[in-house]
Coordinates of C-alpha atoms and ligand atoms in Angstrom, one line a residue:
M88 CA 134.4 135.9 87.3
R89 CA 136.3 133.9 89.9
I90 CA 134.6 133.0 93.1
K91 CA 137.3 134.8 95.2
D92 CA 135.7 138.0 94.0
L93 CA 132.5 137.3 95.8
D94 CA 132.5 140.8 97.3
Q95 CA 132.5 142.3 93.9
L96 CA 129.8 139.9 92.9
K97 CA 127.8 141.3 95.8
V98 CA 128.2 144.8 94.5
R99 CA 127.6 143.8 90.9
E100 CA 124.4 141.9 91.3
D101 CA 121.9 142.4 94.0
V102 CA 120.7 138.9 93.7
F103 CA 123.1 137.7 96.3
D104 CA 121.8 138.3 99.8
E105 CA 123.9 137.6 102.9
I106 CA 122.6 134.1 103.3
T107 CA 123.3 133.2 99.7
L108 CA 126.8 134.7 99.9
L109 CA 127.5 132.6 103.0
A110 CA 126.2 129.4 101.3
L111 CA 128.4 130.2 98.2
Y112 CA 131.5 130.7 100.4
K113 CA 130.8 127.4 102.1
M114 CA 130.4 125.7 98.7
V115 CA 133.8 127.1 97.6
N116 CA 135.5 126.1 100.8
K117 CA 134.3 122.6 100.6
G118 CA 135.4 122.4 97.0
W119 CA 131.9 121.9 95.7
I120 CA 132.3 124.7 93.1
S121 CA 135.4 126.6 92.0
A122 CA 134.1 129.5 90.0
I123 CA 130.8 131.2 89.0
G124 CA 130.3 132.0 85.4
G125 CA 127.7 133.9 83.5
S126 CA 124.0 134.1 84.2
I127 CA 121.8 131.5 82.4
S128 CA 118.4 132.8 83.6
T129 CA 117.1 135.5 86.0
G130 CA 113.6 135.0 87.2
K131 CA 111.2 135.9 89.9
E132 CA 111.8 132.8 92.0
A133 CA 115.4 131.8 91.2
N134 CA 118.5 132.7 89.3
V135 CA 120.5 130.1 87.4
F136 CA 124.2 130.5 86.7
L137 CA 126.9 128.5 84.9
A138 CA 129.6 127.4 87.3
D139 CA 132.7 125.2 87.4
R140 CA 133.0 122.2 89.6
K141 CA 136.3 120.3 89.3
E142 CA 136.7 119.8 85.6
E143 CA 133.0 119.9 84.7
Q144 CA 130.5 122.6 84.2
V145 CA 127.5 122.8 86.4
A146 CA 124.4 124.8 86.7
I147 CA 123.7 126.5 90.0
K148 CA 120.2 127.5 90.9
I149 CA 119.8 130.1 93.6
Y150 CA 116.3 130.5 95.1
M151 CA 115.7 134.1 96.2
T152 CA 114.5 134.3 99.8
R153 CA 113.2 137.8 99.2
T154 CA 111.0 137.3 96.2
A155 CA 109.9 133.7 96.2
N156 CA 106.2 132.9 96.2
F157 CA 105.8 131.5 99.7
Q158 CA 102.1 131.0 99.6
K159 CA 102.5 128.8 96.6
M160 CA 105.5 127.0 98.1
Q161 CA 103.6 126.3 101.3
N162 CA 100.6 124.8 99.4
Y163 CA 102.8 122.3 97.6
I164 CA 104.8 121.5 100.7
A165 CA 101.8 121.2 103.0
G166 CA 100.4 118.0 101.4
D167 CA 103.8 116.3 101.1
R168 CA 104.5 113.7 103.8
R169 CA 108.3 114.1 103.1
F170 CA 108.2 117.6 104.5
I171 CA 106.1 117.7 107.6
N172 CA 108.5 119.1 110.1
I173 CA 110.0 122.2 108.4
G174 CA 110.0 125.6 110.1
K175 CA 107.7 128.5 109.2
T176 CA 110.0 131.4 108.3
R177 CA 110.5 132.5 104.7
R178 CA 114.0 131.1 104.8
D179 CA 113.0 127.8 106.3
I180 CA 110.5 127.4 103.5
V181 CA 112.9 128.3 100.7
F182 CA 115.5 126.0 102.1
A183 CA 113.0 123.2 102.3
W184 CA 112.0 123.9 98.7
T185 CA 115.6 123.7 97.6
R186 CA 115.9 120.3 99.4
K187 CA 112.7 119.2 97.8
E188 CA 113.9 120.0 94.3
F189 CA 117.1 118.2 94.9
S190 CA 115.3 115.1 96.2
N191 CA 112.7 115.2 93.3
L192 CA 115.5 115.4 90.7
K193 CA 117.2 112.5 92.4
R194 CA 114.1 110.3 92.4
A195 CA 113.5 111.2 88.7
L196 CA 117.1 110.4 87.8
E197 CA 117.0 107.1 89.7
A198 CA 113.9 106.1 87.7
G199 CA 116.0 106.6 84.5
L200 CA 114.5 109.9 83.3
A201 CA 116.3 112.7 81.4
V202 CA 116.7 115.4 84.1
P203 CA 119.7 117.3 85.2
K204 CA 121.7 115.2 87.7
P205 CA 121.5 116.9 91.1
L206 CA 125.0 117.1 92.6
V207 CA 124.8 119.0 95.9
F208 CA 122.6 121.5 97.7
D209 CA 123.0 123.9 100.6
R210 CA 120.3 126.3 102.0
N211 CA 118.9 128.0 98.9
I212 CA 121.5 126.8 96.4
L213 CA 121.2 123.8 94.2
V214 CA 124.1 122.5 92.1
M215 CA 123.2 120.3 89.2
E216 CA 124.4 119.0 85.9
F217 CA 124.6 121.7 83.2
L218 CA 122.4 120.8 80.2
G219 CA 124.0 122.3 77.2
E220 CA 127.0 122.4 75.0
D221 CA 130.0 124.7 74.9
E222 CA 128.6 126.9 77.7
I223 CA 125.4 127.3 75.7
P224 CA 122.4 125.9 77.6
Y225 CA 119.9 123.7 75.6
P226 CA 117.0 125.8 74.5
Q227 CA 113.6 125.6 76.2
L228 CA 111.1 123.5 74.2
R229 CA 109.1 126.6 73.2
V230 CA 112.0 127.9 71.1
A231 CA 113.7 124.6 70.1
K232 CA 113.7 123.3 66.6
I233 CA 112.0 119.9 66.9
P234 CA 112.6 117.6 64.0
D235 CA 109.9 115.1 64.8
P236 CA 107.3 116.5 67.3
A237 CA 105.3 113.2 67.4
V238 CA 108.4 111.3 68.6
V239 CA 109.2 114.0 71.3
Y240 CA 105.5 114.0 72.4
A241 CA 105.5 110.3 72.8
S242 CA 108.7 110.3 74.7
L243 CA 107.4 113.0 77.1
M244 CA 104.3 110.9 77.7
E245 CA 106.5 107.9 78.5
S246 CA 108.6 110.1 80.8
L247 CA 105.5 111.3 82.7
R248 CA 104.3 107.7 83.0
I249 CA 107.7 106.7 84.5
L250 CA 107.7 109.8 86.7
W251 CA 104.3 108.9 88.2
Q252 CA 104.7 105.1 88.3
T253 CA 108.4 104.6 89.2
A254 CA 109.7 107.8 90.6
K255 CA 106.2 108.4 92.2
L256 CA 106.1 112.1 91.3
V257 CA 104.0 114.4 89.3
H258 CA 105.8 117.4 87.9
G259 CA 103.2 120.0 88.7
D260 CA 104.5 122.9 86.6
L261 CA 105.0 121.3 83.2
S262 CA 105.2 123.6 80.2
E263 CA 107.4 124.3 77.2
Y264 CA 109.4 126.6 79.6
N265 CA 110.3 123.7 81.9
I266 CA 111.4 121.3 79.2
L267 CA 114.8 121.7 77.5
Y268 CA 115.5 120.1 74.2
G269 CA 119.0 119.1 73.3
G270 CA 121.3 116.2 72.4
G271 CA 118.3 114.7 70.7
K272 CA 116.0 114.5 73.7
A273 CA 113.6 116.4 75.9
W274 CA 114.8 117.1 79.5
L275 CA 112.4 117.8 82.4
I276 CA 113.7 120.6 84.6
D277 CA 112.4 122.8 87.4
M278 CA 111.0 120.1 89.8
G279 CA 110.8 122.0 93.1
Q280 CA 107.0 121.8 93.1
A281 CA 106.7 118.2 92.1
V282 CA 104.7 116.1 94.6
T283 CA 104.0 112.5 95.2
P284 CA 100.8 110.8 93.9
D285 CA 99.4 110.7 97.4
H286 CA 99.3 114.5 97.6
P287 CA 95.7 115.6 97.7
H288 CA 96.1 117.6 94.5
S289 CA 98.2 115.2 92.5
I290 CA 95.5 114.4 89.9
I291 CA 94.7 118.1 89.5
F292 CA 98.4 118.7 88.8
L293 CA 98.7 115.8 86.4
R294 CA 95.6 116.9 84.5
R295 CA 97.1 120.4 84.2
D296 CA 100.5 119.1 83.1
L297 CA 99.0 117.0 80.4
E298 CA 96.8 119.9 79.2
Q299 CA 99.9 122.0 78.9
L300 CA 101.6 119.3 76.9
N301 CA 98.6 118.9 74.6
R302 CA 98.2 122.6 74.1
F303 CA 101.9 122.9 73.0
F304 CA 101.9 119.9 70.8
S305 CA 98.5 119.9 69.2
P306 CA 99.5 122.4 66.4
L307 CA 102.6 120.2 65.8
C308 CA 101.3 116.6 65.8
E309 CA 98.5 114.3 66.8
T310 CA 97.9 114.4 70.6
M311 CA 96.1 112.0 72.9
V312 CA 92.6 112.5 74.4
L313 CA 93.3 114.0 77.8
I314 CA 91.6 111.3 79.9
E315 CA 93.3 108.6 77.9
A316 CA 96.7 110.3 78.6
M317 CA 95.8 110.5 82.3
R318 CA 94.9 106.8 82.4
Q319 CA 98.1 105.8 80.6
V320 CA 100.3 107.9 82.9
T321 CA 98.7 106.7 86.1
G322 CA 98.1 103.1 85.0
I323 CA 94.6 103.5 86.4
P324 CA 92.4 102.2 83.5
H325 CA 89.1 103.4 85.0
L326 CA 90.2 106.8 86.2
P327 CA 86.9 108.8 86.0
E328 CA 86.4 111.2 83.1
N329 CA 86.3 114.2 85.3
A330 CA 89.3 113.3 87.6
G331 CA 91.3 116.3 88.5
T332 CA 88.6 118.8 87.5
E333 CA 86.8 121.1 90.0
L334 CA 83.7 118.8 89.7
S335 CA 85.6 115.8 90.9
E336 CA 86.6 117.8 94.0
A337 CA 83.0 118.6 95.0
Ligands
LIG234 N1 120.6 122.3 84.6 C1 120.4 123.3 83.7 N2 121.2 123.4 82.6 C2 120.9 124.4 81.7 N3 120.0 125.3 81.8 C3 119.2 125.3 82.9 C4 119.4 124.3 83.9 N4 118.4 124.6 84.8 C5 117.8 125.6 84.5 N5 118.2 126.1 83.3 C6 117.7 127.3 82.6 O1 117.2 128.3 83.5 C7 115.8 128.5 83.3 C8 115.2 128.7 84.7 O2 115.3 127.5 85.4 P1 114.1 126.9 86.3 O3 113.0 126.7 85.3 O4 114.6 125.7 87.0 O5 113.9 128.1 87.3 P2 112.5 128.8 87.7 O6 112.1 128.2 89.0 O7 111.5 128.7 86.5 O8 112.9 130.2 87.9 P3 111.9 131.5 87.7 O9 110.5 131.0 88.1 O10 112.4 132.5 88.7 O11 112.0 131.9 86.3 C9 115.3 127.3 82.6 O12 114.2 127.6 81.8 C10 116.5 126.9 81.7 O13 116.5 127.7 80.5
LIG235 MG1 111.0 127.3 85.2

């Protein structure tokens, strides 16, 4: 469907509220996107669409101001020094979240990691590189055919190490849903919640991310002992055994 049919889009799909429509119009007027294609994913927090931008295909992620989980968003934003002066309304928080995902992806990309290249954002809309081939998105890791799981596991460990030590980020919601597999490698996506290592809960998030990774890979290949993985990723050789557990918080 062409973008000039935005009014039809509004009728067809109730995901586009007034703010989103305005932001989309603005993006078209500025030439940031030229057409919206099919839906890639519809979720609770966001919808992802295929779109055209000049000659290339892009993915556009639209955060829904009505249904997003604000409490969760606020918890992640609260400890992040990059986002101290944002407003308090639902919209303010969703807009800040969108900006946060853009900035997180940019930092990860600059550190050389396999993430979708962020292209532009406005309000609750993020435009990024489309990860896929012939309009088909790469599959999530949970359904992908992985020829050599040990190699992919090791590459993800290395990605998390670079994410922490160079990009200065911890993903915070890592799972086989937020990793795409295609073109021979694993891509980290969905980085809105990623926080810096100085966030008060960064070690808790890291522990959980690595637990998720180990849970998924342990039936497929040999995995690292959790605390060893945490030490490798952070580069802190004496990180205490219970770091990031409730006990360590007491
Ligand atoms: N750049 C991209 N290229 C191709 N597919 C993508 C891209 N970004 C996201 N997707 C697809 O859309 C799905 C949802 O994206 P994402 O994980 O970023 O949103 P989400 O925050 O989890 O949304 P919700 O929580 O509402 O499901 C992904 O699992 C992936 O399949
Ligand atoms: Mg996701």
